XYZ file of C-alpha atoms in Angstrom:
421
model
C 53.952 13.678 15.194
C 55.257 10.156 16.002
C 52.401 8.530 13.503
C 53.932 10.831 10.958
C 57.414 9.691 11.552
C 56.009 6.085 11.902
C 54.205 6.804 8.554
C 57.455 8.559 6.864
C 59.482 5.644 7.926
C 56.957 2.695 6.379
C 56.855 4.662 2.858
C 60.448 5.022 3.200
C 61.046 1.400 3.428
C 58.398 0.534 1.087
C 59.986 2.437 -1.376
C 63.213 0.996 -0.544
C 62.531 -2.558 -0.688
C 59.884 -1.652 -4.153
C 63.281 -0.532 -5.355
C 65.405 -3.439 -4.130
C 62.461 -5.679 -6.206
C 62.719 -3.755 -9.090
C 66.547 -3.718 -9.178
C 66.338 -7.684 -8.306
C 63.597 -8.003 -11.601
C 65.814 -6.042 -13.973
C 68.827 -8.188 -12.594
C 67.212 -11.334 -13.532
C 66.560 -10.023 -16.944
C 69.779 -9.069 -17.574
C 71.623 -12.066 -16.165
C 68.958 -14.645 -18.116
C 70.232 -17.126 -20.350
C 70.118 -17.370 -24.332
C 70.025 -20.176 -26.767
C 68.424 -21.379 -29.915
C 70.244 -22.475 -33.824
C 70.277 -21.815 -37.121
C 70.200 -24.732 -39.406
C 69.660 -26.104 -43.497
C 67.330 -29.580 -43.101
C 67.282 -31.684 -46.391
C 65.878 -35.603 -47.227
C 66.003 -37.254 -50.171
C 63.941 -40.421 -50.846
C 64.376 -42.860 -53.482
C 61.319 -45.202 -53.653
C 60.826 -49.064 -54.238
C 59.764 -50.949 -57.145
C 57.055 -49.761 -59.002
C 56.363 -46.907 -56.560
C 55.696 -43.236 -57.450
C 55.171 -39.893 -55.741
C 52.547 -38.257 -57.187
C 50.774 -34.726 -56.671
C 47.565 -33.377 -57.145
C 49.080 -31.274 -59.849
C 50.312 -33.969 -62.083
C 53.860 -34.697 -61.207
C 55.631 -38.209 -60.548
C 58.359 -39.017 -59.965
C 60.116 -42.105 -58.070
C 61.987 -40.065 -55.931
C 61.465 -37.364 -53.343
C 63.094 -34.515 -51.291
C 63.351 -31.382 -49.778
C 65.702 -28.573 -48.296
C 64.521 -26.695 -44.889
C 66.232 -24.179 -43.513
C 64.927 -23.132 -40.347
C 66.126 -20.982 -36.726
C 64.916 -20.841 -33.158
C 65.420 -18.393 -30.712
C 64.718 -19.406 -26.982
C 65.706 -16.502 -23.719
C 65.043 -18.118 -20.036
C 65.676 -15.165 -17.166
C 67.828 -16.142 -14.055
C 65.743 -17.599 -11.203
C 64.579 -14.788 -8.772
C 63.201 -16.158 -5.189
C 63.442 -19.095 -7.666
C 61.272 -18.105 -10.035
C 62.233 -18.030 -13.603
C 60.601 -17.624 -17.071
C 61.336 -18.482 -20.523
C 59.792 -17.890 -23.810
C 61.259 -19.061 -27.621
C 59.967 -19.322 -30.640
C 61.278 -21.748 -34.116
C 60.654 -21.040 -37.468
C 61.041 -22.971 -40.803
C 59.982 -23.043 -44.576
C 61.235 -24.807 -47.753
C 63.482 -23.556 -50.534
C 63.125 -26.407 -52.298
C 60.914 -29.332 -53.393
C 62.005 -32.114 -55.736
C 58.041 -32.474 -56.160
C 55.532 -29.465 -55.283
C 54.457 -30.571 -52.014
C 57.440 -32.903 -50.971
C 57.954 -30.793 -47.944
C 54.510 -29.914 -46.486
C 51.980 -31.919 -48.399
C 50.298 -29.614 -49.957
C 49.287 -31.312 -52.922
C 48.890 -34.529 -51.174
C 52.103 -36.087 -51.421
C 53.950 -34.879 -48.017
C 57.259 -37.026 -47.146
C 58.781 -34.940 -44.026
C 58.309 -31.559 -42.418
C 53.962 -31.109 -41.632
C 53.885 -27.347 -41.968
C 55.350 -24.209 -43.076
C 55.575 -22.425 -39.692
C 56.796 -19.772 -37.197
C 55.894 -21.593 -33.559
C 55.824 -19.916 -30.162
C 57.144 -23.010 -28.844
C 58.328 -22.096 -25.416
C 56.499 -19.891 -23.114
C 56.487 -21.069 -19.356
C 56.985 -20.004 -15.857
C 58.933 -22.023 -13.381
C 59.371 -22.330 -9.707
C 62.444 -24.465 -8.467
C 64.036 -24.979 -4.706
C 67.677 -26.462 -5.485
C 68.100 -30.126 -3.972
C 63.960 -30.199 -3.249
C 62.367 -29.770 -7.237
C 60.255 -27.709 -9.432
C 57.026 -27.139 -10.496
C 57.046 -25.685 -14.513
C 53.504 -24.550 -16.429
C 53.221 -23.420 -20.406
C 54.631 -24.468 -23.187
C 58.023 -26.800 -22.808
C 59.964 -29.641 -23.739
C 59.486 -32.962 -21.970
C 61.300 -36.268 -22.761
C 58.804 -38.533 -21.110
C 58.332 -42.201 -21.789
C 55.613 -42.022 -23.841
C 55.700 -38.168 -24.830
C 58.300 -36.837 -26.541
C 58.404 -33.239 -28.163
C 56.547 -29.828 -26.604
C 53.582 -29.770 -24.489
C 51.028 -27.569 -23.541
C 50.346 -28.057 -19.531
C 52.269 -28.841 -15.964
C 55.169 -30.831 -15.179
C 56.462 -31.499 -11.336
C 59.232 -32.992 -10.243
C 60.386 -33.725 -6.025
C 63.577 -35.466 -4.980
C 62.522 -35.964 -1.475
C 65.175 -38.523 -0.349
C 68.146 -39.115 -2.381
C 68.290 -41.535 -4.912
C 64.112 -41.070 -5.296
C 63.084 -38.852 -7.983
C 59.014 -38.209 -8.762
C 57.619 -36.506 -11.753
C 54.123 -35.608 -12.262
C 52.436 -33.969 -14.876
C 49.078 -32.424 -16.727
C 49.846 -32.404 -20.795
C 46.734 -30.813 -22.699
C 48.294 -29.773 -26.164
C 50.995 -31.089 -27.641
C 53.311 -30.450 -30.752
C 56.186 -31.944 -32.295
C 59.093 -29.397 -33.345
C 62.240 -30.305 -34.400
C 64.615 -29.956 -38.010
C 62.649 -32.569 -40.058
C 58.987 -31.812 -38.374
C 56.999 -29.682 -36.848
C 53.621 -29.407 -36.166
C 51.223 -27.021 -37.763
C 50.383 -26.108 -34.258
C 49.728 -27.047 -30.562
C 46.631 -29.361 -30.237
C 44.394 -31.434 -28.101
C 45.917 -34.485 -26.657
C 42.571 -35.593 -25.408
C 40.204 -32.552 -25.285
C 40.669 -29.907 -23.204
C 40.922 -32.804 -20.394
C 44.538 -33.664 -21.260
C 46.689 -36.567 -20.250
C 48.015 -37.072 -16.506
C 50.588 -39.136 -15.158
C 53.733 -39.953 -12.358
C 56.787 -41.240 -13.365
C 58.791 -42.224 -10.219
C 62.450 -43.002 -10.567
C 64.791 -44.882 -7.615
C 68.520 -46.065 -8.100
C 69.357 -48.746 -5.411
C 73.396 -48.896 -5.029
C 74.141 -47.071 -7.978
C 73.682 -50.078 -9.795
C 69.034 -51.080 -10.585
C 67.082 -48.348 -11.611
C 63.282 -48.981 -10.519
C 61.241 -46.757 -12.577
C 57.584 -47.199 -12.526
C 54.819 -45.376 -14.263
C 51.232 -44.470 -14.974
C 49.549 -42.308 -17.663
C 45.772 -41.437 -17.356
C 43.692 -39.890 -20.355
C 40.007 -39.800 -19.356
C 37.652 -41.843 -22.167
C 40.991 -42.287 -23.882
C 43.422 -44.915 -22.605
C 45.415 -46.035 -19.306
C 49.482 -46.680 -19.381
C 50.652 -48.176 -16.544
C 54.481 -49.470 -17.037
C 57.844 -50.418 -15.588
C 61.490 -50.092 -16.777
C 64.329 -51.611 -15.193
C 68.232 -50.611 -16.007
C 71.076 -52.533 -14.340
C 74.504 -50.464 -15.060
C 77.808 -52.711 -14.500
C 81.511 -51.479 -14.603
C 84.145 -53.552 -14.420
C 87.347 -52.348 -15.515
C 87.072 -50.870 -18.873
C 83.764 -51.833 -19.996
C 80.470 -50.818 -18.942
C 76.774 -53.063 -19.249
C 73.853 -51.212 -19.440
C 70.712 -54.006 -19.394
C 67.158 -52.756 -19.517
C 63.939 -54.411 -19.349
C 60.370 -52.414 -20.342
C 56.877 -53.483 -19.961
C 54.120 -51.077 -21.099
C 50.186 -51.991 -21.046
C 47.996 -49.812 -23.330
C 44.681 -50.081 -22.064
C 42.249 -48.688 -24.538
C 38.886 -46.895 -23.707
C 36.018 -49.043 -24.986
C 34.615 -45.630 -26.475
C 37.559 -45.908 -29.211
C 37.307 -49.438 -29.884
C 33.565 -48.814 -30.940
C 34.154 -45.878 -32.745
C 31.730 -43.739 -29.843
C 35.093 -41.568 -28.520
C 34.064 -37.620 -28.485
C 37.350 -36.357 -28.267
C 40.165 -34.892 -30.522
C 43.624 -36.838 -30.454
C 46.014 -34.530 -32.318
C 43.082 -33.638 -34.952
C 41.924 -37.554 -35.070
C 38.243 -38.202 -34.311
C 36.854 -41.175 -32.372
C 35.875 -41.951 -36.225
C 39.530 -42.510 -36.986
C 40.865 -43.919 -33.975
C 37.579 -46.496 -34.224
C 38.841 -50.692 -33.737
C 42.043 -49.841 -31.519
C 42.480 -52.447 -29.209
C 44.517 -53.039 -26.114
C 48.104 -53.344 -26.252
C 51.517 -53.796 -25.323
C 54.705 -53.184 -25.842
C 57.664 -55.454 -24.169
C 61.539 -54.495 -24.991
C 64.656 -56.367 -23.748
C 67.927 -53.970 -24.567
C 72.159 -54.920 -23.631
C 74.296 -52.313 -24.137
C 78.201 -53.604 -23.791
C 80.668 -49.938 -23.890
C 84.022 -49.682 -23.187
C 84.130 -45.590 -22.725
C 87.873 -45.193 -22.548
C 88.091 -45.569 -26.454
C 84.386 -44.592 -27.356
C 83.465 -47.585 -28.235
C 80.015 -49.134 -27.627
C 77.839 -52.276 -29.289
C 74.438 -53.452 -28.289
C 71.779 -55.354 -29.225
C 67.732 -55.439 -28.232
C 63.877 -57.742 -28.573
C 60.787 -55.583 -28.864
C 57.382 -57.703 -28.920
C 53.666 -56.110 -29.370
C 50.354 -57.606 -28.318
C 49.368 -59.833 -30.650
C 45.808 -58.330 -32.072
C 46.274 -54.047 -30.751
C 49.827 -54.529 -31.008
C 51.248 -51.052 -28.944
C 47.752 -49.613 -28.622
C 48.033 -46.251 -28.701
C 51.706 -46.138 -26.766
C 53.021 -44.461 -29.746
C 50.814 -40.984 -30.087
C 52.851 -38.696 -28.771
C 56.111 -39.523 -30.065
C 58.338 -42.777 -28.043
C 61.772 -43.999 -27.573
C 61.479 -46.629 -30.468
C 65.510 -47.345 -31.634
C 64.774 -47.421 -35.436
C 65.041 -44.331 -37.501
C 61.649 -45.250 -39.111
C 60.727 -48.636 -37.874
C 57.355 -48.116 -39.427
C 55.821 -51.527 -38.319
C 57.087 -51.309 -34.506
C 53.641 -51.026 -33.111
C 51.792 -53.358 -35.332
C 49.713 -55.621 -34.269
C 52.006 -58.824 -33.524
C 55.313 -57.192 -34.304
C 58.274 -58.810 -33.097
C 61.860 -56.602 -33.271
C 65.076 -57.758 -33.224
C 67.740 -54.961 -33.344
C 71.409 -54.597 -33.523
C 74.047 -51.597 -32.921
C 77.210 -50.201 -32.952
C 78.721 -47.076 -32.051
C 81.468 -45.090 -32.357
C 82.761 -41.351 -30.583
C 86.482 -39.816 -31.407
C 86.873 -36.283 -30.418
C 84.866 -34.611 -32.923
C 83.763 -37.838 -34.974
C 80.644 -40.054 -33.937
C 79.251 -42.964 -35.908
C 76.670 -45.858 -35.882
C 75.168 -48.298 -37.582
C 72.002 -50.405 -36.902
C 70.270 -53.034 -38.106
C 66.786 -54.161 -37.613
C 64.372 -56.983 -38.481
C 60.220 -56.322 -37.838
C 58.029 -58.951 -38.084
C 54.350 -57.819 -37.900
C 50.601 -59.099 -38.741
C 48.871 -56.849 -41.746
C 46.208 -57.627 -44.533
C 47.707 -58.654 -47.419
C 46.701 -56.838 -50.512
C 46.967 -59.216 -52.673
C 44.636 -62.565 -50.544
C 42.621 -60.107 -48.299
C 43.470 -61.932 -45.368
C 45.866 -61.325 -42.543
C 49.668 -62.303 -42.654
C 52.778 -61.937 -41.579
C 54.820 -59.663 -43.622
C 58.387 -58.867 -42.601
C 60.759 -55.502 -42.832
C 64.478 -55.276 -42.990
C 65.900 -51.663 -41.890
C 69.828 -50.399 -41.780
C 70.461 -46.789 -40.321
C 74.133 -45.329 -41.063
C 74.643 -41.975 -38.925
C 77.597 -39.931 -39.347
C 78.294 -36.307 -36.864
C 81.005 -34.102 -36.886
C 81.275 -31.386 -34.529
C 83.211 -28.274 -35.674
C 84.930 -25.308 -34.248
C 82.278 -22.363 -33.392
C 79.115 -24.745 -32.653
C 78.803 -25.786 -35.356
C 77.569 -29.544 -36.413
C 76.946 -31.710 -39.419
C 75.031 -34.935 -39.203
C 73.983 -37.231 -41.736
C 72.078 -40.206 -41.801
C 71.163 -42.962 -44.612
C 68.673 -45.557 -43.846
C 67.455 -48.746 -46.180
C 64.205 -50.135 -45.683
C 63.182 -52.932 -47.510
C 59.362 -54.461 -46.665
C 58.000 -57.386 -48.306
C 54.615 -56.188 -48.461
C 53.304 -56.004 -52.016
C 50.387 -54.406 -54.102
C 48.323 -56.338 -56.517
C 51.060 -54.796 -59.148
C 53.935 -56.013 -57.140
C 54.880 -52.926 -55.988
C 56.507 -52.833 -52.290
C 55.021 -49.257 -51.211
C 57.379 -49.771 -47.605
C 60.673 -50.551 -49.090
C 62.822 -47.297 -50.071
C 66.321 -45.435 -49.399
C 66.523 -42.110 -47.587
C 69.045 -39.822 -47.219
C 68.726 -37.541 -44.217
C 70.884 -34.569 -43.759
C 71.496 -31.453 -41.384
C 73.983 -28.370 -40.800
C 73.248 -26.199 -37.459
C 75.141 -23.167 -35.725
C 73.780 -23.573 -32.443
C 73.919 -20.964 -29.300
């Protein structure tokens, strides 16, 4: 009789705390957290001299463009025992195309947006102990140094002491997904074997930031780097003054052309004659926040013969809306900036000068070439969540063809209205 009370009273508490579980799971659920957009993406692109988009289906034209709409939908549950899940997915397709293929490339011509696509973008599980750090697996969004978009794979972060902040992580597909591109889908970073890394981050006085870094890809490449940021107040203005040195250190595999693996659909064929590289970057930032004001000014230099390597892959941190020579081989960067932020008003303006080591087209030999860039960005911020931005940019390369057309000088209009939730 007493095992069957014994008995009765384990089921009975079983069921109770199966309940309590069940109650806690539907709680989390319920309580979770929803956010995601709706927004119309458009570009227009006015070539240089002597330049034409073309198709495979017989149009030219010196201009180009497209209009985007697109939406996302992403729903993360409230943490239970501090363990949470999310899962999202973003859509997008054209309604318009100054050229058949503008937007996608489709006849061979593509100038923004890689794919027509519905993305499961987000789908991951996380574990997180406030004030100790989290571990996170699946698909998410990471703003690393030198990967920047959605990956496939495992990011952990500790803050055992204060001040001291470590990240580690396992990326093995990767995708970019934003307004004006996203990826046809997730691929192979390197292989199945991925990319690894730790990214350690300590403030000393509330002033230096120490952050260094190292990124592993097996038969691929090694990144190991530093970044220093001094932040100053005194009074009414603010200094910001940053220092970055990054060593790509190629796999001799890609430099012969013998690399196995798949970079984001490239072949060891195509990635075949990358050298080492490096990237160095010098950036003052001057702000004076009480009237949202802020100006600025910054030296980027690449190794001479691999330039940045292969720093660049996976999306970077590069100021330029389209600095398109950055990472050459022998590029040199000097940039300028100003900013502006009023209530619902923000502004800029940048200017940039690239030089940078390419085979002329017109001698056959290598030579320095030059590109002047000047990006104009405009938000406003309405009522509702709702946000317009808009951004010009002027690029003009003096790189020519054997016809004396510049292929890398042109005028783009970017522009973008979102409802966001």
């Amino acid at each position: 009789m007493k095992r069957l009370l014994v008995f009765t009273a384990l089921c009975s508490a079983w069921v109770f705390a199966a309940d309590e579980e069940s109650s806690a799971l539907e709680k989390a659920f319920k309580e979770g957290s929803a956010s995601g957009h709706i927004g119309l993406y458009g570009q227009y692109k006015k070539l240089g001299k002597n330049v034409l988009n073309t198709n495979t289906k017989g149009q030219t034209s010196n201009k180009s463009g497209y209009l985007a709409p697109s939406a996302s939908f992403v729903y993360s549950t409230a943490p239970l025992h501090g363990i949470s899940f999310a899962a999202g997915a973003w859509a997008t397709d054209s309604i318009y195309e100054k050229l058949d293929g503008d937007y996608n490339g489709s006849y061979g011509n593509a100038e923004g947006i890689v794919e027509s696509n519905v993305m499961l973008h987000v789908m991951r599980a996380k574990v997180e102990h406030e004030g100790l750090g989290f571990v996170s697996y699946g698909r998410q969004e990471v703003d690393l140094e030198w990967a920047v978009g959605y990956i496939q794979g495992l990011v952990a972060n500790v803050t055992p002491i204060a001040n001291l902040s470590i990240t580690a992580f396992w990326a093995q597909k990767y995708a970019q997904v934003g307004f004006d591109e996203i990826s046809s889908q997730f691929l192979n970073m390197n292989d199945n074997k991925g990319i690894q890394g730790l990214d350690i981050s300590y403030i000393i006085a509330d002033i230096l930031t120490i952050n260094p870094y190292y990124y592993y890809a097996d038969s691929l490449l090694q990144i190991p780097g530093i970044k220093l940021t001094a932040d100053v107040s005194a009074g009414i203005v603010q200094s910001s003054t940053m220092l970055h040195y990054a060593k790509s250190i190629v796999d001799k595999s890609v430099t012969n052309g013998t690399y196995q693996g798949s970079v984001l659909g490239l072949t060891g064929a195509d990635l075949a004659g990358q050298e080492d590289g490096q990237w160095i970057q010098i950036e003052e930032t001057i702000a004076f926040p009480a009237i949202g004001f802020h100006i600025g000014a910054g030296y980027i230099k690449t190794d001479k013969d691999g330039g940045g390597g292969l720093l660049g892959t996976f999306d970077d941190h590069q100021p330029l809306e389209e600095g398109n020579h950055t990472f050459d081989p022998n590029a040199s960067q000097v940039y300028v900036f100003v900013g502006y932020e009023l209530g619902i008003f923000n502004a800029g303006v940048m200017y940039g000068n690239t030089s940078y080591d390419a085979t002329s087209a017109i001698t056959g030999a290598i030579e320095g070439f030059k590109e002047n860039e000047i990006d104009v960005s405009l938000g406003v911020t309405l009522p509702y969540n709702l946000g317009i931005e808009l951004l010009y940019a002027y690029v003009d390369d003096d790189f020519k063809e054997l016809d004396g057309a510049k292929p890398g000088s042109y005028n783009l209009l970017k522009g973008l209205v979102s409802w966001r939730f």
